[in-house]
Short mmCIF file of C-alpha atoms (C1' of nucleotides) in Angstrom, two decimals:
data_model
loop_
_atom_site.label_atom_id
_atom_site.label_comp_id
_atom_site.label_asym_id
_atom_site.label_seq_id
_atom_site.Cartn_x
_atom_site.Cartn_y
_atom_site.Cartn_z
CA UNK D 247 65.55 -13.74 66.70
CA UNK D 248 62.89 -11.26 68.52
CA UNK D 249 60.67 -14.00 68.56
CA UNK D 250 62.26 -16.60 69.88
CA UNK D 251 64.07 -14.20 72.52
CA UNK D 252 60.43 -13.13 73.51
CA UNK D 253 58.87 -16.27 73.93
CA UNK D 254 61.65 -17.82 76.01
CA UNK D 255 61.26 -14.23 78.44
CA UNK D 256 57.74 -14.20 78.11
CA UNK D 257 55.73 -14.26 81.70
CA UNK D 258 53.67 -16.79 82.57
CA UNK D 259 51.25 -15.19 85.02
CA UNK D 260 49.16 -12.48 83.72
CA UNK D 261 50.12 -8.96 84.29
CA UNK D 262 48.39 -7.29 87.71
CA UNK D 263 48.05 -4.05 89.29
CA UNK D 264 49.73 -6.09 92.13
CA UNK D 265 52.37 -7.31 90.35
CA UNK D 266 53.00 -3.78 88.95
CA UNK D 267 53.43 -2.58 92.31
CA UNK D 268 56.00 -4.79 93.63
CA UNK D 269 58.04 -4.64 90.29
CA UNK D 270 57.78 -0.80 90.99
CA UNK D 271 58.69 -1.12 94.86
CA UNK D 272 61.93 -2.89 93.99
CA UNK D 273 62.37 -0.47 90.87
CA UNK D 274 62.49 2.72 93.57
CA UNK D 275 64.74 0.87 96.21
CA UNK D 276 66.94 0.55 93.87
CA UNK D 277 67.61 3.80 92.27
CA UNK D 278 64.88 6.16 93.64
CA UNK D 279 61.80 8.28 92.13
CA UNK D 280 64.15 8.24 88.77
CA UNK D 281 64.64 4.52 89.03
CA UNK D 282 61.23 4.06 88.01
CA UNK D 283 60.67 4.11 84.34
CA UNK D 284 57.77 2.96 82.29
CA UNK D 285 60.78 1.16 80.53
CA UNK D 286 62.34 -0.45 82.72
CA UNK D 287 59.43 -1.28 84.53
CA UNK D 288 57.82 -3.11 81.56
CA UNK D 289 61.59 -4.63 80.83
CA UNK D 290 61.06 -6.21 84.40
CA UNK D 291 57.69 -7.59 83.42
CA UNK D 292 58.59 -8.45 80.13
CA UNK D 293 56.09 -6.68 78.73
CA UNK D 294 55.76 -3.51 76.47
CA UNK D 295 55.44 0.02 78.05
CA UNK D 296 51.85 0.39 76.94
CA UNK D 297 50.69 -2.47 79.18
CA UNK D 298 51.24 -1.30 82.33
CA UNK D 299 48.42 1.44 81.30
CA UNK D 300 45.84 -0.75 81.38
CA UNK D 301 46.01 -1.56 84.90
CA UNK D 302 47.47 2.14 86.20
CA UNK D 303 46.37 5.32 85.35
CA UNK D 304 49.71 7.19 85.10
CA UNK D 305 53.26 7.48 86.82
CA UNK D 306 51.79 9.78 89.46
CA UNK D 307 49.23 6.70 90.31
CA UNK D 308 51.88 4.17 90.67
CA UNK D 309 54.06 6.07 93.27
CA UNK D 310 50.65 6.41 94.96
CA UNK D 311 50.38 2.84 95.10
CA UNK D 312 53.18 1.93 95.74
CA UNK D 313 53.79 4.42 98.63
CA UNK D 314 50.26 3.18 99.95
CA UNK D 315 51.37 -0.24 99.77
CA UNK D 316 54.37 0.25 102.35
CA UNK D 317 51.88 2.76 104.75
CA UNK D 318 49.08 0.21 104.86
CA UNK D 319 52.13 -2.70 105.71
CA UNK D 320 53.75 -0.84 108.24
CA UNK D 321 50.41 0.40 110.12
CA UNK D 322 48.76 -2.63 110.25
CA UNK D 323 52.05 -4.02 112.50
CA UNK D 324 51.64 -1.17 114.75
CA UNK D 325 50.08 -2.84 118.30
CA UNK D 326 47.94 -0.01 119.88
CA UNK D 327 48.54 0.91 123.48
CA UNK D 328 48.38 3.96 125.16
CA UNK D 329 47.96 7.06 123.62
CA UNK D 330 51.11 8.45 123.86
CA UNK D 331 53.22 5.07 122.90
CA UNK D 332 51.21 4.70 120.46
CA UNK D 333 52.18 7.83 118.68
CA UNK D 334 55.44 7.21 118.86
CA UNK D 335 55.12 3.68 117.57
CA UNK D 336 53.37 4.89 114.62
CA UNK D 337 55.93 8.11 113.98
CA UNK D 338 58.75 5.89 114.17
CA UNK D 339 57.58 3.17 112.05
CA UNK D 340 57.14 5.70 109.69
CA UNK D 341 60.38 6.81 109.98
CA UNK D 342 62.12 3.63 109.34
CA UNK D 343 60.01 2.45 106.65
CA UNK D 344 61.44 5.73 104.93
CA UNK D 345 64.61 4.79 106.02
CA UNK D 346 64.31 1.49 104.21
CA UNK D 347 62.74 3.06 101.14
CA UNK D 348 63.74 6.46 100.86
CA UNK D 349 61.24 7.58 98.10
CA UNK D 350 58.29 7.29 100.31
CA UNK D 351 58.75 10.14 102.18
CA UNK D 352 59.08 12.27 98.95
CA UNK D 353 55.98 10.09 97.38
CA UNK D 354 53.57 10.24 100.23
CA UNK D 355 54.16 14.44 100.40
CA UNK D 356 53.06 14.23 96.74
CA UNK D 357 49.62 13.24 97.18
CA UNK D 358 48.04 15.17 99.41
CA UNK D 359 44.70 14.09 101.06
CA UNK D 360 45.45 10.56 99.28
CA UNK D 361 45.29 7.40 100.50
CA UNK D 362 48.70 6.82 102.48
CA UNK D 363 48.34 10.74 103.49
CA UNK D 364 45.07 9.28 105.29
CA UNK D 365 45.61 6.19 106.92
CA UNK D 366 48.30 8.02 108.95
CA UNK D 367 45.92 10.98 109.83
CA UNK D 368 43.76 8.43 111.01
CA UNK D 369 45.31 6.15 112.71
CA UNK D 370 47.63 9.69 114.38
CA UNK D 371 44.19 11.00 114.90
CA UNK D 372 42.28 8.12 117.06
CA UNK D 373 45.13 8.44 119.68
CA UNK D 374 44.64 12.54 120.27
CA UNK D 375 41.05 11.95 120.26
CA UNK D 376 42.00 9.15 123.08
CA UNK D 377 44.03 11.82 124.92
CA UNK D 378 41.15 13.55 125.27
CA UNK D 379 42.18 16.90 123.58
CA UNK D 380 38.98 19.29 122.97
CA UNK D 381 37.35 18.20 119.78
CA UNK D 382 38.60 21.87 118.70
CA UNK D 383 41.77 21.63 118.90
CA UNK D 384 42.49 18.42 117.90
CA UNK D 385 43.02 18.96 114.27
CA UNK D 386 45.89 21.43 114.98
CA UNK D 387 47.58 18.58 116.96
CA UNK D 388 46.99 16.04 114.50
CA UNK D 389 48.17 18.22 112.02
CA UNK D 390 51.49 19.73 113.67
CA UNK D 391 52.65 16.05 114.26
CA UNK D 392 52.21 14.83 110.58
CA UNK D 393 53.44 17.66 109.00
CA UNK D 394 56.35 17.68 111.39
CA UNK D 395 56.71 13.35 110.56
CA UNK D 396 56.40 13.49 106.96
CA UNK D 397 58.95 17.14 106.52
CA UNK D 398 61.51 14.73 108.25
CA UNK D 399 60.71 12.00 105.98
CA UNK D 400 61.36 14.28 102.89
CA UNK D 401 64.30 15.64 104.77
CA UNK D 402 65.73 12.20 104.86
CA UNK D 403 64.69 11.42 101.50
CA UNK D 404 66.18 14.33 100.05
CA UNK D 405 69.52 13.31 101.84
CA UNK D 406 69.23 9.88 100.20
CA UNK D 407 68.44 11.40 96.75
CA UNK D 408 71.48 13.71 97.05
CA UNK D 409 73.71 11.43 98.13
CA UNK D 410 72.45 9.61 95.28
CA UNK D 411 73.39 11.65 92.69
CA UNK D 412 76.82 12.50 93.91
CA UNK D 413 77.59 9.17 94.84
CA UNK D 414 78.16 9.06 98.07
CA UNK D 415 77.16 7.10 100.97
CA UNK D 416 75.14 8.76 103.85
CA UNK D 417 77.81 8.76 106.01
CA UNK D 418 79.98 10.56 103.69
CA UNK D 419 77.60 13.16 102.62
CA UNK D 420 76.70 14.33 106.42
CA UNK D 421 80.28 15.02 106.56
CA UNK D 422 80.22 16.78 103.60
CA UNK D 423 77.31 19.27 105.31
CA UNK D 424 79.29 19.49 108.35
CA UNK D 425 82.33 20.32 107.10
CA UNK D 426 80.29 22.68 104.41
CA UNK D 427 78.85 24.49 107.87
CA UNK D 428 81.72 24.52 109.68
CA UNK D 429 83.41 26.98 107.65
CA UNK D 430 80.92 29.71 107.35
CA UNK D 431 81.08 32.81 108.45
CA UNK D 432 81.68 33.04 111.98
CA UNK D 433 79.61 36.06 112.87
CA UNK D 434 77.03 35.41 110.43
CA UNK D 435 76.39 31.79 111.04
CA UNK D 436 76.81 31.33 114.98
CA UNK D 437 74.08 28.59 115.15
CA UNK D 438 74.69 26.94 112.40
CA UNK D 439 78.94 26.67 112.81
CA UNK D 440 77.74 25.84 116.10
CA UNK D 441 75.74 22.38 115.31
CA UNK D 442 78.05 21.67 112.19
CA UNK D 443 79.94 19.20 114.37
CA UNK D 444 77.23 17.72 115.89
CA UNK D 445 75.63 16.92 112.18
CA UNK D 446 78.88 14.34 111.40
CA UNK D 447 77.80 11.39 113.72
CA UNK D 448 74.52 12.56 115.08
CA UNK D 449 71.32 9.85 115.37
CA UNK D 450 68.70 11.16 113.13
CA UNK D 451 66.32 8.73 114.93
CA UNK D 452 66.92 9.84 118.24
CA UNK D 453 66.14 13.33 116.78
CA UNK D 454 63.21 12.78 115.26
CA UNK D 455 61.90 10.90 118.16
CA UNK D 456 62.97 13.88 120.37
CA UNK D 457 60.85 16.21 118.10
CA UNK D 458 57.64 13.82 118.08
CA UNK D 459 58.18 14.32 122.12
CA UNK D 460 58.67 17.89 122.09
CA UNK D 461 55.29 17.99 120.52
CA UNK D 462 53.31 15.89 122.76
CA UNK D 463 54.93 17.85 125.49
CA UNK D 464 52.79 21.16 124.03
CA UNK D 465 49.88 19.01 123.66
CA UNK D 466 48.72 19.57 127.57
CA UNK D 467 48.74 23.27 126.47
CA UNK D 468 45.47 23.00 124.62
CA UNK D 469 43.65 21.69 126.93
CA UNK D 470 42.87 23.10 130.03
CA UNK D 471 40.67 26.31 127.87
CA UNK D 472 41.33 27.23 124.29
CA UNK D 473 43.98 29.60 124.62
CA UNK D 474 43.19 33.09 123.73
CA UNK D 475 43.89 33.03 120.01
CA UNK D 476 46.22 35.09 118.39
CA UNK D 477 44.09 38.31 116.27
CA UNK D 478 46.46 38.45 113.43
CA UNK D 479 45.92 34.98 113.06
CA UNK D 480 42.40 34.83 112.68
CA UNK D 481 41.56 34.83 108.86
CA UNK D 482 43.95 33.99 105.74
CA UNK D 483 46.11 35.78 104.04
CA UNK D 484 45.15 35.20 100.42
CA UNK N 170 64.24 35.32 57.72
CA UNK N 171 65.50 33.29 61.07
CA UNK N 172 67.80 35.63 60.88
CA UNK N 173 65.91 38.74 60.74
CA UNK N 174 63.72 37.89 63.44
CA UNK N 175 66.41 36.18 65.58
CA UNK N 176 68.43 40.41 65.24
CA UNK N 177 65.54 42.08 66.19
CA UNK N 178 64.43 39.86 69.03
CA UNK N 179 67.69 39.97 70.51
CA UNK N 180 68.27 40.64 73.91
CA UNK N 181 70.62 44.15 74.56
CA UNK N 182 71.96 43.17 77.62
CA UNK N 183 74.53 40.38 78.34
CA UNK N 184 73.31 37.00 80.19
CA UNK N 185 74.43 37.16 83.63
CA UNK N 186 73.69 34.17 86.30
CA UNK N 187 70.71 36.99 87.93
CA UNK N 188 68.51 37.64 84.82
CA UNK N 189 68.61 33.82 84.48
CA UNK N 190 67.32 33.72 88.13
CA UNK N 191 64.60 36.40 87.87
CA UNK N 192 63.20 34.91 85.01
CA UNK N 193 63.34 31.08 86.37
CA UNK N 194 61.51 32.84 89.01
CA UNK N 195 58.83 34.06 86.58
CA UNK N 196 58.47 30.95 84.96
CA UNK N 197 58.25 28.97 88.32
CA UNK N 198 55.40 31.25 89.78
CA UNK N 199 53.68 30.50 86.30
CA UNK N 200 53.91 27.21 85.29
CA UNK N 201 55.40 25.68 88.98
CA UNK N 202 58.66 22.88 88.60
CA UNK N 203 57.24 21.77 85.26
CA UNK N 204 57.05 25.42 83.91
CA UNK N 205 60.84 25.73 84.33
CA UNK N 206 62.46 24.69 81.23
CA UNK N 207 65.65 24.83 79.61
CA UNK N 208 63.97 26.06 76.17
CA UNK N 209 61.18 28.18 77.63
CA UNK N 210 64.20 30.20 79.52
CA UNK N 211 66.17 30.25 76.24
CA UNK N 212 63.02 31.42 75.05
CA UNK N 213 62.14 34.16 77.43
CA UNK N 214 65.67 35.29 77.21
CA UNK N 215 66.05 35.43 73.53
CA UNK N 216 69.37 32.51 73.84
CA UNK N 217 69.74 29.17 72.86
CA UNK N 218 69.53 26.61 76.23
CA UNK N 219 73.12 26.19 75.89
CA UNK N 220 73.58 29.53 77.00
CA UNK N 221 72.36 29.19 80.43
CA UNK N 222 75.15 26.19 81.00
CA UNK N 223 77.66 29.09 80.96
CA UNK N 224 76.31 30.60 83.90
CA UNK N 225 74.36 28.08 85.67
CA UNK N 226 75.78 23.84 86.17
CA UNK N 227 72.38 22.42 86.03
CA UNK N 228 68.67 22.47 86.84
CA UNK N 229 69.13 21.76 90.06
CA UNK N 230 71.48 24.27 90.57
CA UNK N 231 69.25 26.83 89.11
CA UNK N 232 66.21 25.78 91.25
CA UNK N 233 68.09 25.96 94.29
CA UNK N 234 69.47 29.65 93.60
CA UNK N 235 66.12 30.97 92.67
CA UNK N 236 64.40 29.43 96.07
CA UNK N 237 67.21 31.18 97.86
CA UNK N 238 66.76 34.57 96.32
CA UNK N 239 63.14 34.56 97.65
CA UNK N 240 64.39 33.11 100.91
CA UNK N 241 67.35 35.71 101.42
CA UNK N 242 64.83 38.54 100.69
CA UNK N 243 62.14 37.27 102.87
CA UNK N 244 64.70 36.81 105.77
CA UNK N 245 66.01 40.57 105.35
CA UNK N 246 62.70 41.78 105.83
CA UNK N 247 62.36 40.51 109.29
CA UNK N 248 62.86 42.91 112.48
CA UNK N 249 64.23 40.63 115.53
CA UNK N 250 61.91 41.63 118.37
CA UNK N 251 61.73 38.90 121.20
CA UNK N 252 63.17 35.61 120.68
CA UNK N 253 59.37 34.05 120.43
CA UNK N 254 57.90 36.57 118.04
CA UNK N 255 61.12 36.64 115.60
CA UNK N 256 60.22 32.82 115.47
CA UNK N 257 56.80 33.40 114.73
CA UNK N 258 57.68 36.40 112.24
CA UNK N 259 60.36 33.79 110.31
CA UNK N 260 57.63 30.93 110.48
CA UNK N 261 54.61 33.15 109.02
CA UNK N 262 57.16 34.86 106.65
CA UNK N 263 57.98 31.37 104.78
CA UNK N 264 54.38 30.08 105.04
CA UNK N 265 53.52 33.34 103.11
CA UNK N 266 56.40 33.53 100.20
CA UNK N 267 55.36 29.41 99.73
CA UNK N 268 51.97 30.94 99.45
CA UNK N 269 52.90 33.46 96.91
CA UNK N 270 55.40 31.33 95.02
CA UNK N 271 54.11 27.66 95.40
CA UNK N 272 56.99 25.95 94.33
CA UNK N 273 59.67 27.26 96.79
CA UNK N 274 58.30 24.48 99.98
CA UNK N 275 59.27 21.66 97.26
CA UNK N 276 62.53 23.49 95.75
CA UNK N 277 63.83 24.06 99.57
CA UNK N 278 63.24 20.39 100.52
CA UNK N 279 65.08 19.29 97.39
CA UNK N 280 68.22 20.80 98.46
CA UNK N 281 69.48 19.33 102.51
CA UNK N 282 72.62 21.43 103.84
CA UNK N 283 72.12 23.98 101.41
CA UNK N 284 72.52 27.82 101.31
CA UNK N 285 68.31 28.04 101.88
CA UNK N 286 68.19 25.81 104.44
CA UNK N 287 70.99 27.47 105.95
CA UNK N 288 69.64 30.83 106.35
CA UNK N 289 66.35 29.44 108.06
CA UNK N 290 68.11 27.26 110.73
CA UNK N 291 70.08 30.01 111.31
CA UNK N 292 67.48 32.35 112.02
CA UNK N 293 65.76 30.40 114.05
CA UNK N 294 68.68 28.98 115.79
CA UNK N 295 69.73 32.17 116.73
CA UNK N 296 66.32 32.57 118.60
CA UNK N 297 66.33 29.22 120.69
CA UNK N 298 70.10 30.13 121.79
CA UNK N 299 67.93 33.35 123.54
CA UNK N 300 65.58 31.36 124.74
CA UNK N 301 68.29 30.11 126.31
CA UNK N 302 67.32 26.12 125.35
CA UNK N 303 70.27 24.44 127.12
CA UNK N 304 73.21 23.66 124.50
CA UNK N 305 72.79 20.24 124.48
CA UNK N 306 68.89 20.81 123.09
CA UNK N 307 69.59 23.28 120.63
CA UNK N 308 69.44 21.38 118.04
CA UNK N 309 66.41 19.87 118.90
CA UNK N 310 64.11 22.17 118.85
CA UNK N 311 65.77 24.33 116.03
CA UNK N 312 65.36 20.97 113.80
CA UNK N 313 61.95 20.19 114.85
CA UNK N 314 60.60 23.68 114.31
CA UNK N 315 62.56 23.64 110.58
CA UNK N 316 61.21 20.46 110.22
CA UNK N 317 57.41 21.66 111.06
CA UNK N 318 57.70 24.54 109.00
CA UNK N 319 59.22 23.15 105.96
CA UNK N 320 57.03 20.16 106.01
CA UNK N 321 53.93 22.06 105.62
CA UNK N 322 55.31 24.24 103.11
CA UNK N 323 56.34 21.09 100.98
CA UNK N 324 52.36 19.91 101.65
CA UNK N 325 51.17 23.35 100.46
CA UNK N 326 53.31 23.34 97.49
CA UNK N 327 51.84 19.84 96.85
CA UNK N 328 48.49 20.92 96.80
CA UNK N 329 48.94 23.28 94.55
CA UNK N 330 50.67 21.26 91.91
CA UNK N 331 47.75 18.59 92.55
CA UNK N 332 45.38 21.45 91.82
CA UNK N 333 46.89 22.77 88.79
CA UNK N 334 47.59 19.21 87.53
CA UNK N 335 43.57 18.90 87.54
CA UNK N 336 42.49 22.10 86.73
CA UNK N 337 41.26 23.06 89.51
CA UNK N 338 41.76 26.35 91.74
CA UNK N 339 42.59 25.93 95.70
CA UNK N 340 38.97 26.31 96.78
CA UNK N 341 37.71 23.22 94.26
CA UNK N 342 40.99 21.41 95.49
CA UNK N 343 40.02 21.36 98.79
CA UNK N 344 36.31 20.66 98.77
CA UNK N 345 37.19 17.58 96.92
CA UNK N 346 39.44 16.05 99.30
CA UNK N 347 36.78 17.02 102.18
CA UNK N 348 33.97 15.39 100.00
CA UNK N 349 36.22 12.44 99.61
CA UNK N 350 37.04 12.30 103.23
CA UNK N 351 33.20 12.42 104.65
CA UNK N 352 32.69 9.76 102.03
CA UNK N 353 35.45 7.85 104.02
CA UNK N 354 34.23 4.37 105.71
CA UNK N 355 32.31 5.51 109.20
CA UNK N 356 33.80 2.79 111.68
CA UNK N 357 37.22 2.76 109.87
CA UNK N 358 37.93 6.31 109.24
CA UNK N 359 35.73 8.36 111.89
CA UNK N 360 39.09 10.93 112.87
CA UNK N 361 38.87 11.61 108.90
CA UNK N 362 35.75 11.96 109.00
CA UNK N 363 35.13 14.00 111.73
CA UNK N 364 37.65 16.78 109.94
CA UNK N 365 36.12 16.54 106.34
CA UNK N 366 33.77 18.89 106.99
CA UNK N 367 36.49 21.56 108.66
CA UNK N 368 38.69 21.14 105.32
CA UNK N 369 36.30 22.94 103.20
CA UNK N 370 36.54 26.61 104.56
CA UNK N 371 39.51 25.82 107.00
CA UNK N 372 42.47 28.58 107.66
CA UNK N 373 45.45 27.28 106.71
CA UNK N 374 47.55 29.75 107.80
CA UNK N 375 45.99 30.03 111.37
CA UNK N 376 46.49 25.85 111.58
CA UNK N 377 50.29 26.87 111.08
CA UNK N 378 50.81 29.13 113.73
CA UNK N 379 48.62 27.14 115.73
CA UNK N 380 51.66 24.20 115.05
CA UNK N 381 54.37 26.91 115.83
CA UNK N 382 52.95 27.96 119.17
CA UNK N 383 52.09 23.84 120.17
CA UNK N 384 56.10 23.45 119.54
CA UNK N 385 56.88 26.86 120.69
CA UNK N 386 55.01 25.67 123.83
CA UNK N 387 56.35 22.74 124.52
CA UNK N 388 60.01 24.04 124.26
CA UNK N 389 59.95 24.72 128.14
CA UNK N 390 59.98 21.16 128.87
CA UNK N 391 63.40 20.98 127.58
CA UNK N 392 64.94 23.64 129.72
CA UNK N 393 64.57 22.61 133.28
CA UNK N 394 67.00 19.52 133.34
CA UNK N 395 67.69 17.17 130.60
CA UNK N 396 64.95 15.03 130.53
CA UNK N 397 65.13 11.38 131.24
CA UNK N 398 66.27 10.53 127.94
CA UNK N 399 64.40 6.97 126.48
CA UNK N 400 66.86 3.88 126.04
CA UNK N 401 65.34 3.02 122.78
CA UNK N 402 66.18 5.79 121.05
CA UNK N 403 69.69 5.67 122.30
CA UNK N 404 71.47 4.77 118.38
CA UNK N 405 70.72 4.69 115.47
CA UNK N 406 68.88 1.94 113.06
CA UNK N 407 70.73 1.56 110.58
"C1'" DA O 253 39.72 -8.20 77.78
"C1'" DC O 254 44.35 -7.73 77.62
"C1'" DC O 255 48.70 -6.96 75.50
"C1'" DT O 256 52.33 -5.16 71.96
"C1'" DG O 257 55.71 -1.85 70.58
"C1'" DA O 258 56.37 1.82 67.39
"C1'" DA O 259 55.61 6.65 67.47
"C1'" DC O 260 54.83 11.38 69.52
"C1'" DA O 261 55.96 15.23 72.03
"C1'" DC O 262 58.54 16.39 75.11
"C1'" DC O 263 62.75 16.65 78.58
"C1'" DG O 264 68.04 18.02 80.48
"C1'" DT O 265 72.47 18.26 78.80
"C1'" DT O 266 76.48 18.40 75.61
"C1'" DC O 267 79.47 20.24 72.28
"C1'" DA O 268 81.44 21.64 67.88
"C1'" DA O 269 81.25 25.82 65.89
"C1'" DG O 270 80.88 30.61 65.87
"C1'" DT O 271 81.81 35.80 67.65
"C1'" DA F 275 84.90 34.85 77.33
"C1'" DC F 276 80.54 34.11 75.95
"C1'" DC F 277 77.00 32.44 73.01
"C1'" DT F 278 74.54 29.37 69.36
"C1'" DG F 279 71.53 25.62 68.21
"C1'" DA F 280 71.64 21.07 66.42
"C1'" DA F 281 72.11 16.60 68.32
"C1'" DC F 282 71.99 12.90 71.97
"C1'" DA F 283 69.94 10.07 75.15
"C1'" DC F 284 66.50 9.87 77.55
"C1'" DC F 285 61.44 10.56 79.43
"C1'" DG F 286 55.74 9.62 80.02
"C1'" DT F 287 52.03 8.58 77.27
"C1'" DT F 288 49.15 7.17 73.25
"C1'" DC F 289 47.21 4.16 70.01
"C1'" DA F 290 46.57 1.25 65.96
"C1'" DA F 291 47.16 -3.34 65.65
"C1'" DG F 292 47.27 -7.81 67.32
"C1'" DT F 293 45.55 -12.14 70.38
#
DNA sequence: ACCTGAACACCGTTCAAGT
DNA sequence: ACCTGAACACCGTTCAAGT
C-alpha cells in the first residue's frame, strides 16, 4: 500500500531550493513561524524530511530565504523619485508586505546584517545620501528609520501571532488591548487609559506613515553643523 | 538511591510564582530563549516541570513576567527631570538592561498590549503630554519613539543570539558582517558599503541616542498646527 | 548527485497519582 | 493546596541506505 500511495503522490519535477521556498512561503501564510515544519513542508513536496537538507542548510536558512524572497519582490516594484517619496514608498511597501505575510517582520529582525536586512539599508540609504545629509551623519538616519520600520513590523507581527494563538481576528484582539487599557489604574496609567480608545479602530498605516514623517522631519536637524554631541554619549557602555 | 539523592537535594522553601521568575531570569541571561526550559528550571529548582504549571500557565506566560520584572525595576530607577531628558533617561535605561540581559528586546516584542509594554508607553507618554504634543498627536510620537526603541532592542537581542548561535563573541559578530558588507557588489551596494567599514568599532549605544534625539527633534513639527495630513494615508489597507 | 525515512535528542504540556 | 514524574505529541536534524 506505501508504495503504490507513493508513486501515485510522487513529484514530477525535481526538488529545488526554489521550490522549497515557495512551499515554505505558503507554509508561513498560513499558520505563521510555527506553520513551518520540516514535516509538513516535505508532506507538501512529497518528499521525506531529510531532503529538503540537501538544498537548505537549516530552518534558520529557510526563513532567511524566504523572508529575502518577499524583500527582493517588493523592492524591485518600488519606482524611485524624490528622496523623500521615495522613502516613504519603500517604508510602506514594507509595511504591507508584512501585512500580507505577517512572519516577515519577525523573520527579517532575525537575521541581522543578512540579506533582506541589506537590501533595505541600501536601497533606505541611496535616498539620505540623495538628500544630501553629511556623510557623518547619515548612518544615524539610515539607521533610526529602519529600526523604527522593522520594530513596527514585529509589532504587527507579534499582533498577528497573538491573535493567532488565541484565535481571534485582528479586529477582535485590538479591542481586547483597548478594553485591557481602559481599565487600568487611573492615576497610574493616565497616558495609556488615555489612548486605550483610540487603539479600537485606529489605522495602523496611517501611524506608521506618520512616524516615518516624524523622522524625516528631524532629518534637517543634522545638517546645517553636526550638532554638539552629547558627552555621556560618547563611548559604550559595555 | 533516587531517592536518597532526590531528599537531600531538595529544595527547603516552597515554589512560589517569584523564585520561578528569578531563576528563568538566570537561565535566560545564560543560555538566552533557548536556555529557558521547562526541565532545566525543574532542574535548577530541585521539582519536576509539572510543578511550575501550578504557578505559571505557560512559557509564554513565564517569559513575559520575567521581561517585566527587569522592566518594572529599570523604570523605578528613573528620576523624572525635564520632559526631554526623562525620555532620554527611559530610552538609554532599556537599551542598557537589553544590553545586560539580551533576551528581554525579543521577550518584550513577543508580548503587544502587555503589562511591559505598558509601563514603557506610559512613561514616555507621560513625557510627550509635557511637551505638550497636541492631543490629537500624542499617540504619534509616543508610538514612534516605542517603536524606535523597541526595534533596536529586538535587533540587539538578535545579534546576540546570531553570535552565540556561531560561537562567536560581539566583537567577531560584528567584524563579520562589516567584512561581508565591504565585500558587497560596488555599483549595487555602495550605501552598504560605504558603512562596512564604520560597523567594525561603531558605538552602538551613541547611534541610539543619536535616533532618540533625530525623533526627539523632529517632535516640534507636530506642535504648531496639525499638519496637512496626506490623503493616502487616510484608511487603512486592509 | 539526489532522495528516503527511520531514528535521535530534544521540546512544551498534561495528568494520574501522591502528600 | 501543592507537588511528582512518566507519558504524549510534537519538534529540527542526522545518516545509513537506496536510486
Amino acid at each position: 500500500m506505501t508504495k503504490r500511495q507513493r508513486s501515485i503522490q510522487r513529484r514530477e519535477e525535481a526538488l529545488s531550493r526554489d521550490s522549497i521556498i515557495e512551499a515554505s512561503i505558503a507554509l508561513l501564510d498560513r499558520g505563521g513561524e510555527d506553520g513551518l515544519t520540516f514535516r509538513a513542508l516535505s508532506e507538501q513536496l512529497a518528499t521525506g524530511p531529510g531532503a529538503i537538507y540537501w538544498h537548505i542548510a537549516n530552518k534558520s536558512d529557510l526563513l532567511t530565504a524566504a523572508c529575502d524572497a518577499l524583500i527582493l519582490r517588493t523592492m524591485n516594484q518600488i519606482a524611485t523619485t524624490t528622496p523623500e517619496k521615495t522613502i516613504r514608498a519603500v517604508a510602506l511597501a514594507l509595511f504591507d508586505v508584512n501585512e500580507a505575510h505577517p512572519w516577515v517582520g519577525s523573520a527579517i529582525t532575525s537575521t541581522p546584517g543578512a540579506s533582506p536586512v541589506v537590501h533595505i539599508l541600501e536601497r533606505i540609504g541611496q535616498q539620505i545620501r540623495a538628500l544630501k545629509v553629511p556623510a557623518g551623519h547619515q548612518w544615524a538616519a539610515v539607521d533610526t528609520l529602519v529600526a523604527f520600520i522593522l520594530g513596527v513590523c514585529r509589532q504587527n507581527a507579534a499582533n498577528c501571532d497573538l491573535a493567532r494563538a488565541r484565535n481571534l481576528d485582528r479586529a477582535h484582539f485590538l479591542e481586547a488591548v483597548s478594553t485591557a487599557w481602559s481599565q487600568l489604574d487611573e492615576t497610574e496609567y493616565p497616558f495609556t487609559r488615555s489612548v486605550a480608545g483610540r487603539m479600537r479602530n485606529h489605522d495602523d498605516r496611517a501611524d506608521f506613515l506618520a512616524g516615518i514623517d516624524l523622522i524625516l522631519a528631524g532629518i534637517p536637524s543634522l545638517k546645517p553643523r553636526s550638532r554638539p554631541q552629547l558627552k555621556h554619549s560618547a563611548s559604550s557602555v559595555r
